[in-house]
Each structure stands twice: as C-alpha cells, then as structure tokens.
C-alpha cells in the first residue's frame, strides 16, 4: 500500500538546476533511508545519493559538489537538487526508500521514476 511518487521532472536547460521531490504515502511508521538513483538511456541504473532519517548523506563521487539531498521527516518527503546540469545528466530519476510500516517487517519501495531531459 505504500507508494513513492517523484515530481519535478521535465526539461532543464544546460547550466541550470533541477529540483525533484519524492513523496511517500500510505501506511508508514518511519522512513529510515531514502535514496535517489538515475538511469540514462541505454545505461544501468546508478546510485545518485542517499539520506538517512537523521540527516546523514552519501553522494556518488562523480556528483559531489553538484547535488544535495534533503528530507522532511514530518511530511515523509525527500528531495534532490542538482546544479549546473548538462546533457549527460539526462536520465530517468528514481527514488527509493527503506521504511517501516505498521507491519512487523521493513519494506523497500521504489518510485516509478521521472524523466529529466537536459537540452537547449
């Protein structure tokens, strides 16, 4: 019943920035770890970054300095901001969360993805 929905994708001009959000809904107790991934056309799905409930972040080495991940625990929502984007950043961006609902097990849930196209 838990779902993640990304928003904020679309067309971005080179040199600009993108801001994505991922909102979780459903029967949620705690969001423990929240992740962003991306998959460029014809490529594997790659790790972008993550944030824990307490705010500890990890970023892909190739993206450090350009991205920031944040979260709002009260809203069960987390965010990705990427600056100075280039066409190579074109990809479907996915969010994922490790969470605990009111069942006795942890869940790992993926969003459906949102397409970001960087182009003039």
PDB file of C-alpha atoms in Angstrom:
ATOM      1  CA  UNK A   1       0.000   0.000   0.000  1.00  0.00           C
ATOM      2  CA  UNK A   2       2.966   2.330   0.440  1.00  0.00           C
ATOM      3  CA  UNK A   3       3.841   4.277  -2.669  1.00  0.00           C
ATOM      4  CA  UNK A   4       6.553   6.737  -3.639  1.00  0.00           C
ATOM      5  CA  UNK A   5       5.853   9.383  -6.253  1.00  0.00           C
ATOM      6  CA  UNK A   6       8.514  11.571  -7.841  1.00  0.00           C
ATOM      7  CA  UNK A   7       7.752  15.025  -9.120  1.00  0.00           C
ATOM      8  CA  UNK A   8       9.668  17.868 -10.697  1.00  0.00           C
ATOM      9  CA  UNK A   9      10.979  16.195 -13.818  1.00  0.00           C
ATOM     10  CA  UNK A  10      10.899  17.790 -17.218  1.00  0.00           C
ATOM     11  CA  UNK A  11      13.040  19.895 -19.488  1.00  0.00           C
ATOM     12  CA  UNK A  12      16.018  21.722 -17.989  1.00  0.00           C
ATOM     13  CA  UNK A  13      18.466  23.907 -19.860  1.00  0.00           C
ATOM     14  CA  UNK A  14      22.197  23.223 -19.665  1.00  0.00           C
ATOM     15  CA  UNK A  15      23.767  25.122 -16.801  1.00  0.00           C
ATOM     16  CA  UNK A  16      20.516  25.286 -14.927  1.00  0.00           C
ATOM     17  CA  UNK A  17      19.386  23.342 -11.926  1.00  0.00           C
ATOM     18  CA  UNK A  18      16.820  20.700 -11.241  1.00  0.00           C
ATOM     19  CA  UNK A  19      14.815  20.037  -8.125  1.00  0.00           C
ATOM     20  CA  UNK A  20      12.985  16.782  -7.585  1.00  0.00           C
ATOM     21  CA  UNK A  21      10.815  15.611  -4.758  1.00  0.00           C
ATOM     22  CA  UNK A  22       9.712  12.180  -3.662  1.00  0.00           C
ATOM     23  CA  UNK A  23       6.595  11.889  -1.571  1.00  0.00           C
ATOM     24  CA  UNK A  24       5.695   8.714   0.256  1.00  0.00           C
ATOM     25  CA  UNK A  25       2.122   7.901   1.054  1.00  0.00           C
ATOM     26  CA  UNK A  26       0.298   5.081   2.729  1.00  0.00           C
ATOM     27  CA  UNK A  27       0.693   3.218   5.959  1.00  0.00           C
ATOM     28  CA  UNK A  28       4.086   4.495   7.109  1.00  0.00           C
ATOM     29  CA  UNK A  29       5.687   4.411  10.511  1.00  0.00           C
ATOM     30  CA  UNK A  30       9.229   5.594   9.758  1.00  0.00           C
ATOM     31  CA  UNK A  31      11.278   6.379   6.677  1.00  0.00           C
ATOM     32  CA  UNK A  32      14.726   5.033   7.567  1.00  0.00           C
ATOM     33  CA  UNK A  33      16.881   5.596   4.484  1.00  0.00           C
ATOM     34  CA  UNK A  34      15.962   7.479   1.347  1.00  0.00           C
ATOM     35  CA  UNK A  35      17.754   7.118  -1.978  1.00  0.00           C
ATOM     36  CA  UNK A  36      17.979   8.653  -5.414  1.00  0.00           C
ATOM     37  CA  UNK A  37      19.063   6.705  -8.497  1.00  0.00           C
ATOM     38  CA  UNK A  38      19.123   7.534 -12.162  1.00  0.00           C
ATOM     39  CA  UNK A  39      19.162   5.599 -15.397  1.00  0.00           C
ATOM     40  CA  UNK A  40      20.318   7.211 -18.614  1.00  0.00           C
ATOM     41  CA  UNK A  41      19.156   5.845 -21.972  1.00  0.00           C
ATOM     42  CA  UNK A  42      20.856   2.529 -22.655  1.00  0.00           C
ATOM     43  CA  UNK A  43      22.695   2.576 -19.313  1.00  0.00           C
ATOM     44  CA  UNK A  44      22.473   0.833 -15.979  1.00  0.00           C
ATOM     45  CA  UNK A  45      20.658   2.344 -13.065  1.00  0.00           C
ATOM     46  CA  UNK A  46      23.229   4.229 -10.997  1.00  0.00           C
ATOM     47  CA  UNK A  47      23.285   5.411  -7.423  1.00  0.00           C
ATOM     48  CA  UNK A  48      22.993   9.172  -7.034  1.00  0.00           C
ATOM     49  CA  UNK A  49      22.802   9.700  -3.304  1.00  0.00           C
ATOM     50  CA  UNK A  50      21.001   8.902  -0.103  1.00  0.00           C
ATOM     51  CA  UNK A  51      19.969  10.387   3.187  1.00  0.00           C
ATOM     52  CA  UNK A  52      19.076   8.782   6.484  1.00  0.00           C
ATOM     53  CA  UNK A  53      16.305   9.821   8.772  1.00  0.00           C
ATOM     54  CA  UNK A  54      18.849  11.569  10.971  1.00  0.00           C
ATOM     55  CA  UNK A  55      20.211  13.523   8.007  1.00  0.00           C
ATOM     56  CA  UNK A  56      23.422  11.674   7.134  1.00  0.00           C
ATOM     57  CA  UNK A  57      24.076  11.896   3.409  1.00  0.00           C
ATOM     58  CA  UNK A  58      26.063   9.916   0.868  1.00  0.00           C
ATOM     59  CA  UNK A  59      26.674  11.060  -2.686  1.00  0.00           C
ATOM     60  CA  UNK A  60      28.101   9.426  -5.759  1.00  0.00           C
ATOM     61  CA  UNK A  61      31.706  10.550  -6.160  1.00  0.00           C
ATOM     62  CA  UNK A  62      31.093  11.843  -9.660  1.00  0.00           C
ATOM     63  CA  UNK A  63      28.296  14.105  -8.464  1.00  0.00           C
ATOM     64  CA  UNK A  64      29.739  15.506  -5.257  1.00  0.00           C
ATOM     65  CA  UNK A  65      29.711  19.263  -5.270  1.00  0.00           C
ATOM     66  CA  UNK A  66      26.716  19.494  -7.597  1.00  0.00           C
ATOM     67  CA  UNK A  67      23.959  17.781  -5.666  1.00  0.00           C
ATOM     68  CA  UNK A  68      22.259  17.967  -2.321  1.00  0.00           C
ATOM     69  CA  UNK A  69      19.688  15.666  -0.801  1.00  0.00           C
ATOM     70  CA  UNK A  70      17.384  16.754   1.980  1.00  0.00           C
ATOM     71  CA  UNK A  71      14.322  15.407   3.711  1.00  0.00           C
ATOM     72  CA  UNK A  72      11.283  16.397   5.710  1.00  0.00           C
ATOM     73  CA  UNK A  73      10.503  13.575   8.077  1.00  0.00           C
ATOM     74  CA  UNK A  74       7.185  15.033   9.131  1.00  0.00           C
ATOM     75  CA  UNK A  75       5.981  15.027   5.523  1.00  0.00           C
ATOM     76  CA  UNK A  76       7.577  11.711   4.522  1.00  0.00           C
ATOM     77  CA  UNK A  77       9.121  13.575   1.642  1.00  0.00           C
ATOM     78  CA  UNK A  78      12.685  13.929   0.418  1.00  0.00           C
ATOM     79  CA  UNK A  79      14.366  15.996  -2.244  1.00  0.00           C
ATOM     80  CA  UNK A  80      17.151  16.116  -4.776  1.00  0.00           C
ATOM     81  CA  UNK A  81      18.732  19.299  -6.062  1.00  0.00           C
ATOM     82  CA  UNK A  82      21.330  19.245  -8.814  1.00  0.00           C
ATOM     83  CA  UNK A  83      23.141  22.331 -10.049  1.00  0.00           C
ATOM     84  CA  UNK A  84      24.867  23.133 -13.336  1.00  0.00           C
ATOM     85  CA  UNK A  85      23.247  20.271 -15.171  1.00  0.00           C
ATOM     86  CA  UNK A  86      24.488  19.133 -18.567  1.00  0.00           C
ATOM     87  CA  UNK A  87      23.048  16.859 -21.255  1.00  0.00           C
ATOM     88  CA  UNK A  88      24.867  13.925 -19.657  1.00  0.00           C
ATOM     89  CA  UNK A  89      22.527  14.286 -16.690  1.00  0.00           C
ATOM     90  CA  UNK A  90      19.552  13.343 -18.847  1.00  0.00           C
ATOM     91  CA  UNK A  91      18.010  10.277 -17.254  1.00  0.00           C
ATOM     92  CA  UNK A  92      15.021   8.816 -15.558  1.00  0.00           C
ATOM     93  CA  UNK A  93      15.421   9.636 -11.886  1.00  0.00           C
ATOM     94  CA  UNK A  94      14.065   7.188  -9.332  1.00  0.00           C
ATOM     95  CA  UNK A  95      13.540   7.466  -5.630  1.00  0.00           C
ATOM     96  CA  UNK A  96      13.659   4.565  -3.209  1.00  0.00           C
ATOM     97  CA  UNK A  97      13.042   4.278   0.488  1.00  0.00           C
ATOM     98  CA  UNK A  98      13.696   1.744   3.175  1.00  0.00           C
ATOM     99  CA  UNK A  99      10.843   2.182   5.576  1.00  0.00           C
ATOM    100  CA  UNK A 100       8.839   0.596   8.299  1.00  0.00           C
ATOM    101  CA  UNK A 101       5.090   0.447   8.139  1.00  0.00           C
ATOM    102  CA  UNK A 102       2.835  -0.868  10.869  1.00  0.00           C
ATOM    103  CA  UNK A 103       3.577  -4.457   9.939  1.00  0.00           C
ATOM    104  CA  UNK A 104       6.494  -6.212  11.667  1.00  0.00           C
ATOM    105  CA  UNK A 105       8.766  -6.022   8.605  1.00  0.00           C
ATOM    106  CA  UNK A 106      10.842  -3.415   6.814  1.00  0.00           C
ATOM    107  CA  UNK A 107       9.930  -2.503   3.270  1.00  0.00           C
ATOM    108  CA  UNK A 108      11.990  -1.336   0.327  1.00  0.00           C
ATOM    109  CA  UNK A 109       9.855   0.668  -2.079  1.00  0.00           C
ATOM    110  CA  UNK A 110      10.683   2.212  -5.447  1.00  0.00           C
ATOM    111  CA  UNK A 111       9.027   5.114  -7.163  1.00  0.00           C
ATOM    112  CA  UNK A 112       8.015   4.919 -10.799  1.00  0.00           C
ATOM    113  CA  UNK A 113      10.648   7.375 -11.994  1.00  0.00           C
ATOM    114  CA  UNK A 114      10.525  10.822 -13.532  1.00  0.00           C
ATOM    115  CA  UNK A 115      12.273  11.837 -16.731  1.00  0.00           C
ATOM    116  CA  UNK A 116      14.713  14.738 -16.667  1.00  0.00           C
ATOM    117  CA  UNK A 117      15.871  15.982 -20.047  1.00  0.00           C
ATOM    118  CA  UNK A 118      18.724  18.480 -20.195  1.00  0.00           C
ATOM    119  CA  UNK A 119      18.680  20.211 -23.538  1.00  0.00           C
ATOM    120  CA  UNK A 120      18.644  23.612 -25.160  1.00  0.00           C
TER     121      UNK A 120
END
